[in-house]
């Protein structure tokens, strides 16, 4: 599961944050300021299968752009 938040124009917090969970346990998070951070317990999983990490980073990055574009569109229409 992934949870995402987008806060455009925020100065004191990252504009985008994504958090990933496997079996209800957080394995990492990604934000628009620093990139990804994998929890220590999960590093072995990503070392053994780097595709998992690439998929996680892709999901977060793509969602960041999608949310940002959607919010900009809504601002223009409202």
Coordinates of N, CA and C in Angstrom, one line a residue:
X1 N 0.8 -1.2 0.0 CA 0.0 0.0 0.0 C 0.9 1.2 0.0
X2 N 0.4 2.3 -0.6 CA 1.1 3.6 -0.6 C 0.1 4.6 -0.1
X3 N 0.6 5.6 0.7 CA -0.2 6.7 1.1 C 0.6 8.0 0.6
X4 N -0.1 8.9 0.0 CA 0.5 10.1 -0.5 C -0.2 11.4 0.0
X5 N 0.6 12.4 0.2 CA 0.1 13.7 0.5 C 0.8 14.8 -0.4
X6 N 0.1 15.7 -0.8 CA 0.6 16.8 -1.6 C 0.2 18.1 -1.0
X7 N 1.2 19.0 -0.7 CA 0.9 20.3 -0.1 C 1.6 21.4 -0.9
X8 N 1.1 21.8 -2.0 CA 1.8 22.7 -2.9 C 1.9 24.1 -2.2
X9 N 3.1 24.7 -2.4 CA 3.4 26.0 -1.8 C 3.8 26.0 -0.4
X10 N 3.9 24.8 0.2 CA 4.3 24.8 1.7 C 5.8 25.1 1.8
X11 N 6.1 25.9 2.7 CA 7.5 26.3 2.9 C 8.3 25.5 3.9
X12 N 7.6 25.1 5.0 CA 8.3 24.4 6.1 C 8.2 22.9 6.0
X13 N 7.4 22.3 5.1 CA 7.4 20.9 5.0 C 7.5 20.5 3.5
X14 N 7.9 19.2 3.3 CA 8.0 18.8 1.9 C 6.7 19.0 1.1
X15 N 6.8 19.3 -0.1 CA 5.6 19.5 -0.9 C 4.9 18.2 -1.1
X16 N 5.6 17.1 -1.2 CA 5.0 15.7 -1.4 C 5.7 14.7 -0.5
X17 N 4.8 13.9 0.1 CA 5.3 12.8 0.9 C 4.6 11.5 0.5
X18 N 5.3 10.4 0.3 CA 4.7 9.1 0.0 C 5.3 8.1 1.0
X19 N 4.4 7.2 1.5 CA 4.8 6.2 2.5 C 4.4 4.9 2.0
X20 N 5.3 3.9 2.0 CA 5.0 2.5 1.5 C 4.9 1.5 2.6
X21 N 3.9 0.6 2.5 CA 3.7 -0.4 3.5 C 3.6 -1.8 2.8
X22 N 4.1 -2.8 3.5 CA 4.0 -4.2 3.0 C 3.4 -4.9 4.3
X23 N 2.3 -5.6 4.1 CA 1.7 -6.3 5.2 C 1.5 -5.4 6.5
X24 N 1.1 -4.2 6.2 CA 0.8 -3.2 7.2 C 2.0 -2.7 8.0
X25 N 3.2 -3.0 7.5 CA 4.5 -2.5 8.1 C 5.2 -1.5 7.1
X26 N 5.5 -0.4 7.7 CA 6.1 0.7 6.8 C 7.5 0.2 6.4
X27 N 7.8 0.2 5.1 CA 9.1 -0.1 4.7 C 10.0 1.1 4.2
X28 N 9.3 2.2 4.0 CA 10.1 3.4 3.6 C 9.2 4.5 3.4
X29 N 9.8 5.7 3.1 CA 9.1 6.9 2.8 C 9.9 7.7 1.8
X30 N 9.2 8.5 1.0 CA 9.8 9.4 0.0 C 9.3 10.7 0.1
X31 N 10.1 11.8 0.0 CA 9.5 13.1 0.0 C 10.3 13.9 -1.1
X32 N 9.6 15.0 -1.4 CA 10.1 15.8 -2.6 C 11.4 16.6 -2.2
X33 N 11.8 16.6 -1.0 CA 13.1 17.3 -0.6 C 14.3 16.4 -0.6
X34 N 14.1 15.2 -0.1 CA 15.3 14.4 0.1 C 15.3 13.0 -0.7
X35 N 14.2 12.7 -1.3 CA 14.1 11.4 -2.0 C 13.7 10.3 -1.1
X36 N 14.1 9.1 -1.4 CA 13.7 7.9 -0.7 C 14.5 7.6 0.6
X37 N 13.8 7.0 1.5 CA 14.5 6.5 2.7 C 13.9 5.2 3.1
X38 N 14.7 4.1 3.0 CA 14.2 2.8 3.3 C 14.5 2.5 4.7
X39 N 13.6 1.9 5.4 CA 13.8 1.5 6.8 C 14.8 0.4 6.9
X40 N 15.7 0.4 7.9 CA 16.8 -0.5 8.1 C 16.4 -2.0 7.9
X41 N 15.3 -2.4 8.5 CA 14.8 -3.8 8.4 C 14.5 -4.2 7.0
X42 N 14.3 -3.3 6.1 CA 13.8 -3.6 4.7 C 15.0 -3.5 3.7
X43 N 16.1 -3.0 4.1 CA 17.2 -2.8 3.1 C 17.6 -4.1 2.4
X44 N 17.6 -5.2 3.2 CA 17.9 -6.6 2.6 C 17.0 -6.9 1.5
X45 N 15.7 -6.7 1.7 CA 14.7 -7.0 0.6 C 15.1 -6.3 -0.7
X46 N 15.4 -5.0 -0.5 CA 15.7 -4.2 -1.7 C 17.1 -4.6 -2.3
X47 N 18.0 -5.0 -1.5 CA 19.3 -5.5 -2.0 C 19.2 -6.8 -2.8
X48 N 18.3 -7.7 -2.3 CA 18.1 -8.9 -3.0 C 17.2 -8.8 -4.3
X49 N 16.4 -7.8 -4.3 CA 15.5 -7.5 -5.5 C 15.4 -6.0 -5.7
X50 N 16.3 -5.4 -6.4 CA 16.3 -4.0 -6.6 C 15.1 -3.5 -7.3
X51 N 14.4 -4.3 -8.1 CA 13.2 -3.9 -8.8 C 12.1 -3.4 -7.8
X52 N 12.1 -3.9 -6.6 CA 11.1 -3.4 -5.6 C 11.4 -2.0 -5.3
X53 N 12.6 -1.6 -5.1 CA 13.0 -0.2 -4.8 C 12.7 0.7 -6.0
X54 N 13.0 0.2 -7.2 CA 12.8 1.0 -8.4 C 11.3 1.3 -8.5
X55 N 10.4 0.2 -8.3 CA 9.0 0.4 -8.4 C 8.5 1.4 -7.3
X56 N 9.0 1.3 -6.1 CA 8.6 2.2 -5.0 C 8.9 3.6 -5.4
X57 N 10.1 3.9 -5.9 CA 10.5 5.2 -6.3 C 9.7 5.7 -7.4
X58 N 9.4 4.9 -8.4 CA 8.6 5.3 -9.5 C 7.2 5.6 -9.1
X59 N 6.6 4.8 -8.2 CA 5.2 5.1 -7.7 C 5.2 6.5 -7.1
X60 N 6.2 6.7 -6.2 CA 6.2 8.0 -5.5 C 6.4 9.2 -6.4
X61 N 7.3 9.1 -7.3 CA 7.6 10.2 -8.2 C 6.5 10.4 -9.2
X62 N 5.9 9.4 -9.7 CA 4.7 9.6 -10.6 C 3.6 10.2 -9.9
X63 N 3.3 9.7 -8.7 CA 2.2 10.3 -7.9 C 2.4 11.7 -7.6
X64 N 3.6 12.1 -7.3 CA 4.0 13.5 -7.0 C 3.6 14.4 -8.2
X65 N 4.0 14.0 -9.3 CA 3.7 14.8 -10.5 C 2.2 14.8 -10.8
X66 N 1.5 13.7 -10.6 CA 0.1 13.6 -10.9 C -0.7 14.5 -9.9
X67 N -0.4 14.4 -8.6 CA -1.0 15.3 -7.6 C -0.8 16.7 -7.9
X68 N 0.4 17.1 -8.2 CA 0.8 18.5 -8.4 C 0.0 19.0 -9.6
X69 N -0.1 18.3 -10.7 CA -0.8 18.7 -11.9 C -2.3 18.8 -11.6
X70 N -2.8 17.8 -10.9 CA -4.3 17.8 -10.5 C -4.6 19.0 -9.7
X71 N -3.8 19.4 -8.7 CA -4.0 20.5 -7.8 C -4.0 21.8 -8.7
X72 N -3.0 21.9 -9.5 CA -2.9 23.1 -10.4 C -4.1 23.3 -11.3
X73 N -4.6 22.2 -11.8 CA -5.8 22.2 -12.6 C -7.1 22.6 -11.8
X74 N -7.2 22.1 -10.6 CA -8.3 22.5 -9.8 C -8.2 23.9 -9.4
X75 N -7.1 24.5 -9.1 CA -6.9 25.9 -8.8 C -7.4 26.8 -9.9
X76 N -7.1 26.4 -11.1 CA -7.5 27.1 -12.3 C -9.0 27.1 -12.5
X77 N -9.6 25.9 -12.3 CA -11.0 25.8 -12.5 C -11.9 26.4 -11.4
X78 N -11.3 26.4 -10.2 CA -12.1 26.9 -9.0 C -11.7 28.3 -8.7

